[in-house]
XYZ file of C-alpha atoms in Angstrom:
689
model
C -0.350 0.008 -0.072
C 1.481 3.010 -1.314
C 0.617 6.734 0.545
C 1.715 10.105 -0.342
C 2.768 12.880 2.311
C 3.150 16.316 2.282
C 5.835 17.895 4.567
C 6.703 20.829 7.201
C 10.040 22.016 8.204
C 11.969 19.844 5.251
C 14.678 22.893 5.382
C 18.336 21.356 5.111
C 19.447 18.679 2.515
C 21.161 16.543 4.923
C 18.412 16.626 7.434
C 16.149 15.415 4.316
C 18.562 12.442 3.968
C 18.503 11.438 7.442
C 14.601 11.425 7.699
C 14.574 9.203 4.499
C 17.025 6.812 6.145
C 15.178 6.794 9.338
C 12.065 5.874 7.714
C 13.907 2.946 5.778
C 14.865 1.675 9.209
C 11.374 1.154 9.849
C 10.466 -2.287 9.796
C 7.087 -1.579 7.906
C 8.409 0.652 5.784
C 9.164 -1.211 1.930
C 9.846 1.527 -0.558
C 10.634 5.350 0.879
C 11.115 7.857 -1.830
C 11.712 11.817 -0.552
C 11.148 14.476 -2.836
C 13.217 17.398 -1.031
C 12.325 20.086 -3.573
C 8.710 19.493 -3.476
C 8.569 18.570 0.436
C 6.885 15.320 -0.372
C 7.047 11.509 0.947
C 6.069 8.564 -0.754
C 6.143 5.312 1.285
C 5.088 1.666 0.633
C 3.742 -0.182 3.560
C 1.852 0.291 6.485
C 3.511 3.121 8.205
C 1.235 5.719 10.465
C 1.905 9.315 10.450
C 2.957 8.926 14.232
C 5.965 6.663 13.110
C 6.499 9.241 10.358
C 6.571 12.124 12.558
C 8.743 9.947 15.113
C 11.564 9.498 12.672
C 11.697 13.339 11.756
C 11.429 14.337 15.695
C 14.729 15.182 15.538
C 14.159 18.309 12.846
C 10.196 18.826 14.018
C 9.404 17.553 10.364
C 5.319 17.677 10.616
C 3.537 14.839 8.304
C 0.483 15.530 6.388
C -2.001 13.389 4.078
C -1.375 14.324 0.678
C -4.606 15.862 -0.239
C -4.981 17.602 3.074
C -4.785 21.657 2.869
C -2.375 22.876 5.442
C -3.112 26.128 6.796
C -0.147 28.822 6.001
C 1.074 30.020 9.260
C 2.925 33.481 8.621
C 6.516 33.216 9.303
C 6.301 35.837 12.173
C 3.768 33.472 14.214
C 5.810 30.489 14.016
C 7.229 28.954 17.006
C 10.775 28.894 15.515
C 10.951 32.629 15.163
C 9.013 33.681 18.154
C 11.849 31.395 20.320
C 14.653 33.007 18.326
C 13.164 36.580 19.150
C 13.082 35.668 22.963
C 16.562 34.365 22.542
C 17.684 37.855 21.215
C 15.992 39.654 23.775
C 18.162 37.723 26.517
C 21.210 37.631 24.743
C 21.321 41.483 24.612
C 20.218 41.833 27.910
C 23.287 39.470 29.248
C 25.537 41.348 27.024
C 24.189 44.802 28.600
C 24.569 42.969 32.025
C 28.333 41.624 31.041
C 29.377 45.195 30.276
C 28.187 46.588 33.447
C 28.524 43.674 36.117
C 31.499 41.603 34.030
C 30.792 38.506 32.068
C 31.306 36.106 35.062
C 28.946 37.707 37.097
C 26.056 35.455 37.664
C 23.181 37.803 36.192
C 25.381 37.517 33.315
C 25.766 34.051 33.231
C 21.576 33.446 34.075
C 20.847 35.722 30.826
C 23.346 34.017 28.092
C 22.116 30.924 29.955
C 18.616 31.502 28.973
C 19.271 32.469 25.463
C 21.265 29.385 24.860
C 18.411 27.301 26.389
C 15.337 28.852 24.713
C 17.009 29.673 20.880
C 18.941 26.097 20.773
C 17.104 23.768 23.279
C 15.757 21.673 20.210
C 19.585 21.971 18.897
C 20.815 20.384 22.013
C 18.180 17.675 22.275
C 19.123 16.735 18.688
C 23.141 17.049 18.810
C 23.019 14.859 22.179
C 20.854 12.128 20.789
C 23.602 11.985 17.697
C 26.055 12.402 20.139
C 25.335 9.161 21.673
C 24.987 7.269 18.558
C 28.207 8.825 16.941
C 26.297 10.843 14.060
C 28.094 13.581 13.200
C 26.039 16.869 11.701
C 25.509 20.274 11.947
C 23.947 20.275 15.346
C 25.765 17.634 16.961
C 29.281 19.620 16.293
C 27.490 23.182 17.408
C 25.976 21.362 20.774
C 30.370 20.387 21.622
C 30.924 23.932 20.255
C 28.822 25.059 22.529
C 29.373 22.783 25.669
C 33.324 23.536 24.893
C 32.532 27.310 25.164
C 30.588 27.181 28.447
C 33.347 24.970 30.053
C 36.142 27.438 29.490
C 33.720 30.191 30.417
C 32.801 31.699 26.827
C 29.002 32.383 27.548
C 28.701 35.612 25.669
C 30.509 33.857 22.833
C 28.340 30.367 23.050
C 25.191 32.756 23.487
C 25.643 34.318 20.370
C 26.673 31.423 18.356
C 23.426 29.911 19.509
C 21.623 32.581 18.438
C 23.163 33.642 15.033
C 22.243 29.409 14.363
C 18.732 29.955 15.494
C 18.154 33.105 13.040
C 19.660 31.221 10.457
C 17.678 27.771 10.813
C 14.522 30.406 10.973
C 15.374 32.337 7.764
C 16.427 29.391 6.215
C 13.414 27.477 6.684
C 11.476 30.429 5.458
C 13.652 30.532 2.477
C 13.047 26.899 1.460
C 9.093 27.886 2.065
C 9.491 30.872 -0.125
C 10.943 28.639 -2.940
C 8.447 26.072 -2.949
C 5.788 28.716 -2.659
C 4.953 27.999 -6.471
C 3.570 24.306 -5.866
C 1.608 25.284 -3.011
C -0.024 28.281 -5.354
C -0.738 25.511 -7.926
C -2.067 23.113 -5.268
C -4.752 25.806 -4.226
C -5.713 27.039 -7.892
C -8.981 24.579 -8.116
C -11.250 24.411 -5.712
C -12.035 21.765 -3.376
C -15.873 22.009 -3.916
C -18.111 22.165 -6.800
C -21.868 22.337 -7.642
C -22.973 19.337 -9.981
C -26.084 18.663 -11.793
C -26.555 14.850 -11.625
C -29.669 13.135 -12.329
C -31.972 16.417 -12.616
C -30.423 17.744 -8.920
C -28.199 20.077 -8.215
C -25.576 18.878 -5.260
C -22.041 20.325 -4.017
C -19.801 17.692 -4.020
C -15.945 17.231 -3.265
C -14.027 16.801 -6.384
C -12.597 13.408 -5.379
C -16.745 12.610 -5.764
C -17.263 14.148 -8.976
C -17.505 11.393 -11.516
C -16.764 11.635 -15.709
C -20.180 12.479 -17.500
C -21.405 14.942 -14.362
C -22.364 18.176 -15.396
C -20.559 21.373 -13.710
C -22.470 24.450 -13.038
C -20.108 27.266 -13.016
C -21.102 30.781 -11.962
C -19.459 34.169 -13.182
C -16.384 35.003 -10.908
C -15.984 31.383 -9.737
C -13.168 28.954 -10.826
C -13.883 26.088 -12.674
C -13.497 22.909 -10.614
C -12.874 20.328 -13.328
C -11.356 19.636 -16.966
C -14.589 19.281 -19.168
C -16.193 20.787 -22.358
C -18.243 23.502 -22.469
C -21.818 22.186 -22.967
C -23.861 25.473 -22.678
C -23.010 28.932 -22.324
C -20.567 31.288 -23.188
C -18.063 33.423 -21.322
C -14.690 34.862 -20.922
C -12.132 32.591 -19.047
C -9.105 33.572 -17.677
C -6.370 30.977 -18.246
C -3.393 32.519 -17.104
C -2.706 29.770 -14.197
C -2.337 27.248 -16.651
C -1.277 28.708 -19.852
C 0.228 31.961 -19.022
C -1.680 33.901 -20.956
C -2.894 37.233 -20.037
C -5.442 37.906 -22.282
C -8.865 35.670 -21.212
C -9.971 33.004 -24.156
C -13.594 33.125 -25.165
C -15.340 29.784 -24.611
C -18.379 28.842 -26.419
C -20.317 24.970 -26.401
C -17.699 22.397 -27.538
C -14.597 24.179 -26.225
C -12.117 22.673 -23.716
C -11.923 24.489 -20.084
C -9.715 23.506 -17.672
C -9.534 22.965 -13.839
C -8.061 26.158 -12.289
C -8.993 28.357 -14.469
C -11.446 31.131 -13.549
C -14.719 32.029 -15.549
C -14.899 35.995 -15.376
C -18.296 36.612 -17.100
C -21.330 34.624 -17.929
C -22.554 31.092 -16.538
C -21.359 27.851 -17.659
C -22.317 24.468 -17.763
C -19.573 21.911 -18.250
C -19.332 18.168 -18.742
C -16.484 16.655 -16.814
C -14.400 15.120 -18.971
C -11.426 13.692 -16.285
C -11.418 12.531 -12.968
C -9.853 15.052 -10.254
C -6.555 13.227 -10.602
C -6.148 13.542 -14.177
C -6.988 16.906 -14.705
C -4.415 19.039 -16.576
C -3.313 21.046 -13.017
C -2.725 17.922 -11.286
C -0.513 16.864 -14.202
C 1.331 20.273 -14.041
C 1.666 19.712 -10.243
C 2.704 16.079 -10.533
C 5.336 16.847 -13.143
C 6.602 20.202 -11.441
C 7.054 17.916 -8.091
C 8.724 15.188 -10.210
C 11.092 17.761 -12.019
C 11.992 19.513 -8.887
C 13.040 15.892 -7.270
C 15.477 15.091 -10.583
C 19.115 16.159 -9.901
C 20.761 18.133 -12.461
C 23.902 17.693 -13.532
C 25.494 20.623 -11.527
C 23.834 18.997 -8.366
C 24.994 15.238 -9.036
C 28.629 17.064 -9.360
C 27.666 18.996 -5.977
C 26.917 15.575 -4.156
C 29.859 13.610 -5.443
C 32.607 16.590 -4.100
C 30.939 16.775 -0.754
C 31.566 12.719 -0.174
C 34.843 13.969 -0.455
C 35.067 17.122 0.805
C 33.184 16.183 4.229
C 36.273 13.649 5.246
C 38.620 16.023 4.085
C 36.815 18.765 6.452
C 36.958 16.395 9.209
C 40.595 15.161 9.013
C 41.572 18.934 8.900
C 40.076 19.666 12.239
C 41.720 16.638 13.679
C 45.139 17.969 12.468
C 44.541 21.438 13.317
C 43.478 20.268 17.310
C 46.431 17.696 17.495
C 49.626 19.159 15.589
C 49.870 22.685 16.931
C 48.722 21.207 20.479
C 51.950 18.987 20.358
C 54.337 21.923 19.219
C 53.017 24.752 21.526
C 51.172 22.924 24.553
C 48.170 25.149 24.489
C 45.772 22.407 23.677
C 42.787 24.675 25.045
C 43.410 27.193 22.185
C 43.815 24.777 19.453
C 40.989 22.101 20.454
C 38.755 25.242 20.501
C 40.418 25.724 16.674
C 39.864 22.390 15.610
C 36.129 22.144 16.441
C 35.608 25.849 14.897
C 36.656 23.775 11.766
C 33.981 21.190 11.844
C 31.672 24.103 12.093
C 32.822 26.181 9.456
C 33.693 22.915 7.111
C 29.897 21.647 7.379
C 28.653 21.516 3.427
C 25.428 22.986 4.030
C 25.563 25.942 1.680
C 27.430 23.453 -0.916
C 25.034 20.764 -0.611
C 21.921 23.406 -1.259
C 23.415 25.786 -3.668
C 22.038 23.895 -6.246
C 18.509 22.235 -5.662
C 17.476 25.652 -4.371
C 18.114 27.281 -7.514
C 16.197 24.394 -9.575
C 13.109 24.236 -7.462
C 12.863 28.012 -7.618
C 13.658 28.275 -11.504
C 11.154 25.105 -12.373
C 8.332 26.898 -10.456
C 8.657 30.345 -11.556
C 8.875 28.839 -14.938
C 5.320 26.710 -14.330
C 3.439 29.888 -12.989
C 4.177 31.728 -16.564
C 2.865 28.730 -18.549
C 6.344 26.803 -19.138
C 6.504 23.083 -17.808
C 10.220 22.226 -17.458
C 10.504 18.419 -17.106
C 13.911 18.375 -14.999
C 16.615 19.812 -14.025
C 18.670 18.406 -16.747
C 16.456 19.764 -19.076
C 16.620 23.318 -17.276
C 20.571 23.514 -17.446
C 20.852 21.993 -21.650
C 17.814 24.861 -22.494
C 20.618 27.005 -20.632
C 23.296 25.959 -23.177
C 21.602 25.507 -26.569
C 23.400 26.873 -29.517
C 20.546 26.087 -32.052
C 16.890 25.649 -32.198
C 15.256 24.096 -35.010
C 11.566 25.073 -35.324
C 8.693 22.942 -37.093
C 7.169 25.178 -39.705
C 3.395 24.511 -39.588
C 1.483 25.434 -36.581
C 4.810 26.666 -34.717
C 6.072 29.563 -36.827
C 2.815 29.761 -38.859
C -0.449 29.825 -37.268
C -1.264 26.421 -38.662
C -4.274 26.959 -40.973
C -4.905 29.031 -44.278
C -5.969 32.453 -44.052
C -6.696 34.933 -47.132
C -3.825 37.191 -47.603
C -4.550 38.687 -51.397
C -7.056 39.421 -53.094
C -6.324 40.944 -56.861
C -10.078 42.213 -58.431
C -9.661 42.711 -62.508
C -11.141 45.838 -63.801
C -14.839 46.561 -63.210
C -14.987 44.517 -59.874
C -14.533 45.277 -56.235
C -12.182 43.373 -53.687
C -15.512 42.263 -51.688
C -17.330 41.540 -54.646
C -14.679 39.378 -55.743
C -14.685 37.276 -52.491
C -18.447 37.462 -52.191
C -18.714 35.632 -55.594
C -15.996 33.020 -54.274
C -17.318 32.204 -51.068
C -20.497 31.970 -52.163
C -19.138 28.881 -54.440
C -16.786 27.847 -51.728
C -19.494 27.861 -48.614
C -20.183 23.749 -50.249
C -16.675 23.129 -49.755
C -15.186 21.442 -46.424
C -11.769 22.182 -47.914
C -9.517 24.020 -45.490
C -8.654 26.684 -48.647
C -12.483 27.318 -48.968
C -12.998 28.196 -45.053
C -10.303 30.834 -45.462
C -12.276 32.485 -48.049
C -15.898 31.968 -46.608
C -14.942 33.791 -42.927
C -14.216 36.929 -44.797
C -17.552 36.954 -46.458
C -20.101 38.889 -44.724
C -23.201 38.118 -47.156
C -23.353 35.689 -49.654
C -24.771 34.765 -52.572
C -27.229 31.829 -52.937
C -25.873 28.987 -54.704
C -26.591 25.365 -56.098
C -25.613 22.190 -57.919
C -21.908 22.143 -56.463
C -19.108 20.265 -58.051
C -15.710 19.541 -56.795
C -12.806 18.493 -59.350
C -9.756 17.154 -58.177
C -6.662 18.837 -58.521
C -8.543 21.816 -60.519
C -11.041 23.454 -57.966
C -14.940 23.763 -57.205
C -18.018 25.376 -59.035
C -21.235 25.824 -58.618
C -24.553 27.858 -59.819
C -25.349 31.345 -59.082
C -28.402 33.127 -60.516
C -28.115 30.438 -63.245
C -24.557 31.358 -64.190
C -21.813 28.608 -63.425
C -18.787 30.008 -61.462
C -15.878 28.439 -60.757
C -12.746 28.782 -58.118
C -9.765 26.951 -58.593
C -5.925 26.618 -59.934
C -4.530 29.158 -62.323
C -4.049 26.345 -64.706
C -7.723 25.577 -64.575
C -8.533 29.195 -65.748
C -6.059 29.182 -68.440
C -7.720 26.002 -70.271
C -10.879 28.561 -70.125
C -8.584 31.061 -72.156
C -8.317 33.298 -69.240
C -4.825 34.685 -68.482
C -4.526 36.235 -64.728
C -2.125 39.043 -64.329
C 1.676 38.805 -63.281
C 0.738 39.478 -60.055
C -1.132 36.238 -59.562
C 1.847 34.303 -60.696
C 3.779 36.586 -58.143
C 2.074 34.868 -55.310
C 2.709 31.437 -56.302
C 6.496 32.080 -56.119
C 5.986 33.767 -52.657
C 4.349 30.161 -51.377
C 1.165 31.199 -51.406
C -2.083 29.271 -53.031
C -3.225 31.558 -55.828
C -7.079 30.785 -56.698
C -8.925 32.228 -59.744
C -12.745 33.363 -59.520
C -14.017 33.004 -63.220
C -17.477 31.972 -65.213
C -17.476 31.237 -68.802
C -17.274 34.710 -69.965
C -15.600 37.063 -67.480
C -12.354 36.654 -65.137
C -13.758 38.106 -61.841
C -10.019 37.892 -60.171
C -7.416 35.821 -57.902
C -7.471 35.074 -54.397
C -4.504 34.511 -52.708
C -4.562 32.147 -49.632
C -1.797 30.991 -47.408
C -0.490 29.176 -44.238
C -0.088 32.972 -42.415
C 2.612 33.382 -40.233
C 2.489 34.066 -36.389
C 2.814 38.011 -36.014
C 5.038 37.753 -33.129
C 7.390 34.803 -35.116
C 9.874 37.383 -36.537
C 10.624 39.580 -33.575
C 10.718 35.941 -31.159
C 13.931 34.988 -33.978
C 15.547 38.223 -33.300
C 14.816 38.376 -29.610
C 16.566 34.861 -29.751
C 19.375 36.310 -31.874
C 19.881 39.036 -29.239
C 20.046 36.757 -26.119
C 22.935 34.775 -28.147
C 20.857 31.751 -30.330
C 22.465 32.722 -33.566
C 21.354 29.471 -35.650
C 17.209 29.229 -36.011
C 16.418 26.789 -38.385
C 13.012 26.148 -40.130
C 11.787 22.110 -40.878
C 9.009 21.745 -43.235
C 7.506 19.498 -45.738
C 6.482 22.460 -47.947
C 8.013 22.806 -51.039
C 11.501 24.774 -51.190
C 10.062 27.720 -52.737
C 7.016 28.248 -50.045
C 9.810 27.604 -47.412
C 12.397 30.324 -48.410
C 9.359 33.144 -48.912
C 8.094 31.963 -45.337
C 11.759 31.975 -43.522
C 12.404 35.687 -45.362
C 9.462 37.240 -43.194
C 10.702 35.217 -40.436
C 14.288 35.694 -40.291
C 15.341 32.147 -39.684
C 19.313 31.755 -40.814
C 18.855 28.422 -42.404
C 16.152 26.200 -43.981
C 15.227 22.547 -44.332
C 12.532 21.790 -46.952
C 10.709 19.126 -48.366
C 11.366 17.029 -45.537
C 9.684 13.476 -44.269
C 9.656 12.922 -40.874
C 12.525 10.554 -40.983
C 14.198 13.555 -42.732
C 13.666 15.639 -39.834
C 15.093 13.362 -37.783
C 18.027 13.473 -40.194
C 18.163 16.780 -40.183
C 18.404 17.595 -35.906
C 21.131 14.978 -35.947
C 22.692 16.779 -38.740
C 22.648 20.151 -36.753
C 23.899 18.386 -33.661
C 27.020 17.452 -35.270
C 27.409 21.213 -36.681
C 26.363 23.217 -33.522
C 26.375 21.204 -30.681
C 23.048 21.429 -28.323
C 19.763 21.552 -30.385
C 16.466 22.342 -29.563
C 13.811 21.179 -31.296
C 10.466 23.327 -31.146
C 6.697 21.100 -32.456
C 3.587 20.690 -31.534
C 4.366 17.686 -29.056
C 2.616 15.053 -31.339
C 3.884 15.335 -34.812
C 7.612 15.120 -35.615
C 8.254 13.080 -32.725
C 11.419 11.329 -33.806
C 12.604 15.030 -34.245
C 11.655 15.914 -30.865
C 12.945 12.855 -28.930
C 16.229 13.262 -31.222
C 16.883 16.536 -30.044
C 18.938 17.677 -26.739
C 15.808 19.433 -25.722
C 12.330 18.779 -27.362
C 9.842 21.850 -27.067
C 6.543 21.274 -27.310
C 3.796 23.800 -28.055
C 0.407 24.243 -26.551
C 1.114 21.770 -23.992
C -2.456 22.613 -22.080
C -4.852 19.663 -22.972
C -2.493 17.894 -24.929
C -1.667 14.654 -23.007
C 1.233 13.422 -25.461
C 2.841 16.844 -24.962
C 2.646 16.917 -21.409
C 4.315 13.230 -21.514
C 6.867 13.187 -24.221
C 8.238 16.809 -24.091
C 11.215 17.981 -22.110
C 9.397 21.388 -21.940
C 5.886 22.136 -22.594
C 4.905 25.724 -23.428
C 1.105 25.600 -21.975
C -0.031 28.179 -24.270
C 0.314 28.036 -28.098
C 2.873 31.096 -27.048
C 6.389 31.028 -28.802
C 7.054 34.288 -26.752
C 8.012 32.180 -24.020
C 10.611 30.456 -25.626
C 13.267 33.761 -25.191
C 12.015 33.817 -21.673
C 12.658 30.222 -20.946
C 16.212 30.440 -22.455
C 16.696 33.572 -20.355
C 15.402 31.637 -17.158
C 17.905 28.612 -17.965
C 21.005 30.917 -18.353
C 20.583 32.833 -15.378
C 20.005 29.788 -13.476
C 23.006 28.032 -14.340
C 24.914 31.533 -13.603
C 22.995 31.525 -10.228
C 24.038 28.381 -9.482
C 27.708 28.491 -10.421
C 28.013 31.591 -8.198
C 26.511 29.862 -5.175
C 29.115 27.155 -5.719
C 32.074 29.553 -5.881
C 30.881 31.584 -3.077
C 29.870 28.555 -0.640
C 33.337 27.583 -1.241
C 35.091 30.616 -1.090
C 33.584 32.192 1.867
C 34.971 28.629 3.982
C 38.184 28.753 2.753
C 38.192 32.272 3.660
C 37.060 31.294 6.775
C 39.371 28.697 7.356
C 42.670 30.642 6.396
C 41.625 32.526 9.659
C 43.330 29.250 11.452
C 46.816 30.363 10.500
C 46.791 33.581 12.870
C 44.457 31.713 15.110
C 41.735 34.204 14.508
C 39.145 31.484 13.867
C 35.914 31.867 16.172
C 33.206 29.965 16.581
C 30.982 32.991 16.124
C 32.703 33.786 13.033
C 32.743 29.513 11.989
C 28.576 29.500 12.351
C 28.569 33.137 10.201
C 30.503 31.494 7.601
C 28.619 28.696 7.473
C 24.875 29.456 8.143
C 25.598 32.913 6.467
C 26.842 31.336 3.182
C 23.870 28.875 3.358
C 21.564 32.068 3.604
C 23.351 33.769 1.157
C 23.096 31.018 -1.377
C 19.742 30.784 -0.662
C 18.301 34.126 -1.278
C 20.692 34.353 -4.697
C 18.437 31.696 -5.547
C 15.177 33.598 -4.780
C 16.040 35.829 -7.609
C 15.293 33.618 -10.178
C 11.317 34.774 -8.898
C 11.755 37.594 -10.401
C 12.404 36.601 -13.734
C 9.192 37.479 -16.267
C 8.196 36.961 -19.695
């Protein structure tokens, strides 16, 4: 039996590893999977919440069922924050008393002792237990160091160290909760209850009890609780929570809606199409959490480095305590220095430097409508040298639009379109729909026929009107103007509108490029992606014309799916890391072969969510430059964090040479570095589209 839980107070990677090991030691625990980034735990076996909390009692970890909504406690109301504040008050009082009465005075010792007990009793309790088991972590080393400070009469320094440790722990917990806030905000998007029409009755149910086929009643101003299709009603729905789109989408019968989106105007009746655990928002939450659990290459490097780093620091601490002690005979000073080395050498800042950046970046991207499926994909995106684009539906709109009307003398463009649309209205061809939606009025038509390879014709007022290729018009003795042939050369479909006696004009139709495509390509060049390639099955002339408008640097035309795969591999050998942008369903081989597969329009497309490395939830290319900027900034911050964490520790360790390293400097160097790398990573929250 597998159960999933949410965790509170999980802010330290080493504590998370210890907690996971404690659970593995439980006799009933069969399989344990702890996700530090998402603060989530999955356990196979008959294990109670009480047993889990006992396993995490060393760090006061709280365990809740996955679906239980945990009330948010403000930072200033948290017990840890309150205890730290009280500890600070006693510390200040002790410092004042020590200046007035002396550090050895009973009042000074009492105030410093109260500060240490209030701010550090949790640490002392855990440290003492660890010491009895010969387990050496930060709290064990801190406990030894403070006991040592008290034995040699350094009450003030001991109290300062305890306070610095307590405030650092409180701020570290706050910072990690801030980094994870993106997941919590996603979890709170969809309401837990909804109004359902079932068997002619209106009933309010928990979303877990709603079945596929139920009719969901959504009033204006309410959030939609389940995925489904609109049965009745019309409204504007704000889908920003899912797709990142700022402009509400108009929904009418037959349109798809998503759980967690906001119904803004009219009332809607929605037929439920997915259970609560299968909704798009549920899949996004699951995939984001899985992505945050996946270790990025830089994190794997840090973990390997820490395995050698920690034993090395312990060896250095022993050498600092023993060698100078033998030489000088001043054991008190150098044992103290050795304890300080152990404290400053704790790899907390180093180990947390990467995961906090990954958690923050992936969470920020999810809020912007970009689903990044793991730290490795986040890092790889930051290193891209080239991006290949599928043309249809990616750089272009994916459906034909009427682009040009060339009327013959004596006719207006509106008349030519009206005549053509009156014939095409009976056709199901995509080119026909491009014309008919541009005609507000139509002539009555009858006796419609279609001729493969030529066009269509029908009778209007007793006259047979034909709409078709320029070659078909030539067969009837009409020669279109030179401008019509230039339309064909530019990649457009040119259709002549004529009868047996008259040529009315020529209409140009094309798969129009997205308005934003040229600007997106330009922005990619500005941020350092120099190679942009369009892959298409279209005729080279059409591809060349479209590429000229968009501004891509390379074209590969006339490609079958297997040709696109070969093209991606060729680009990889030529440029290095290559991304492929497509719709997540077509061009699957090319998407899979690329270093990063990026799917357009992931919302509602299960295949895109499951197969792509990155899914742009809206059908919006503008999120692509944002994703690359976010990835590159994440890489930069990870490097800054690793360098800073190591540099600060090396600087502190150099203070051993003149004998200046003290316990409070050691704790500041360790916990201060940890806080600073977390705060540096939180800068990723501010990266916007």
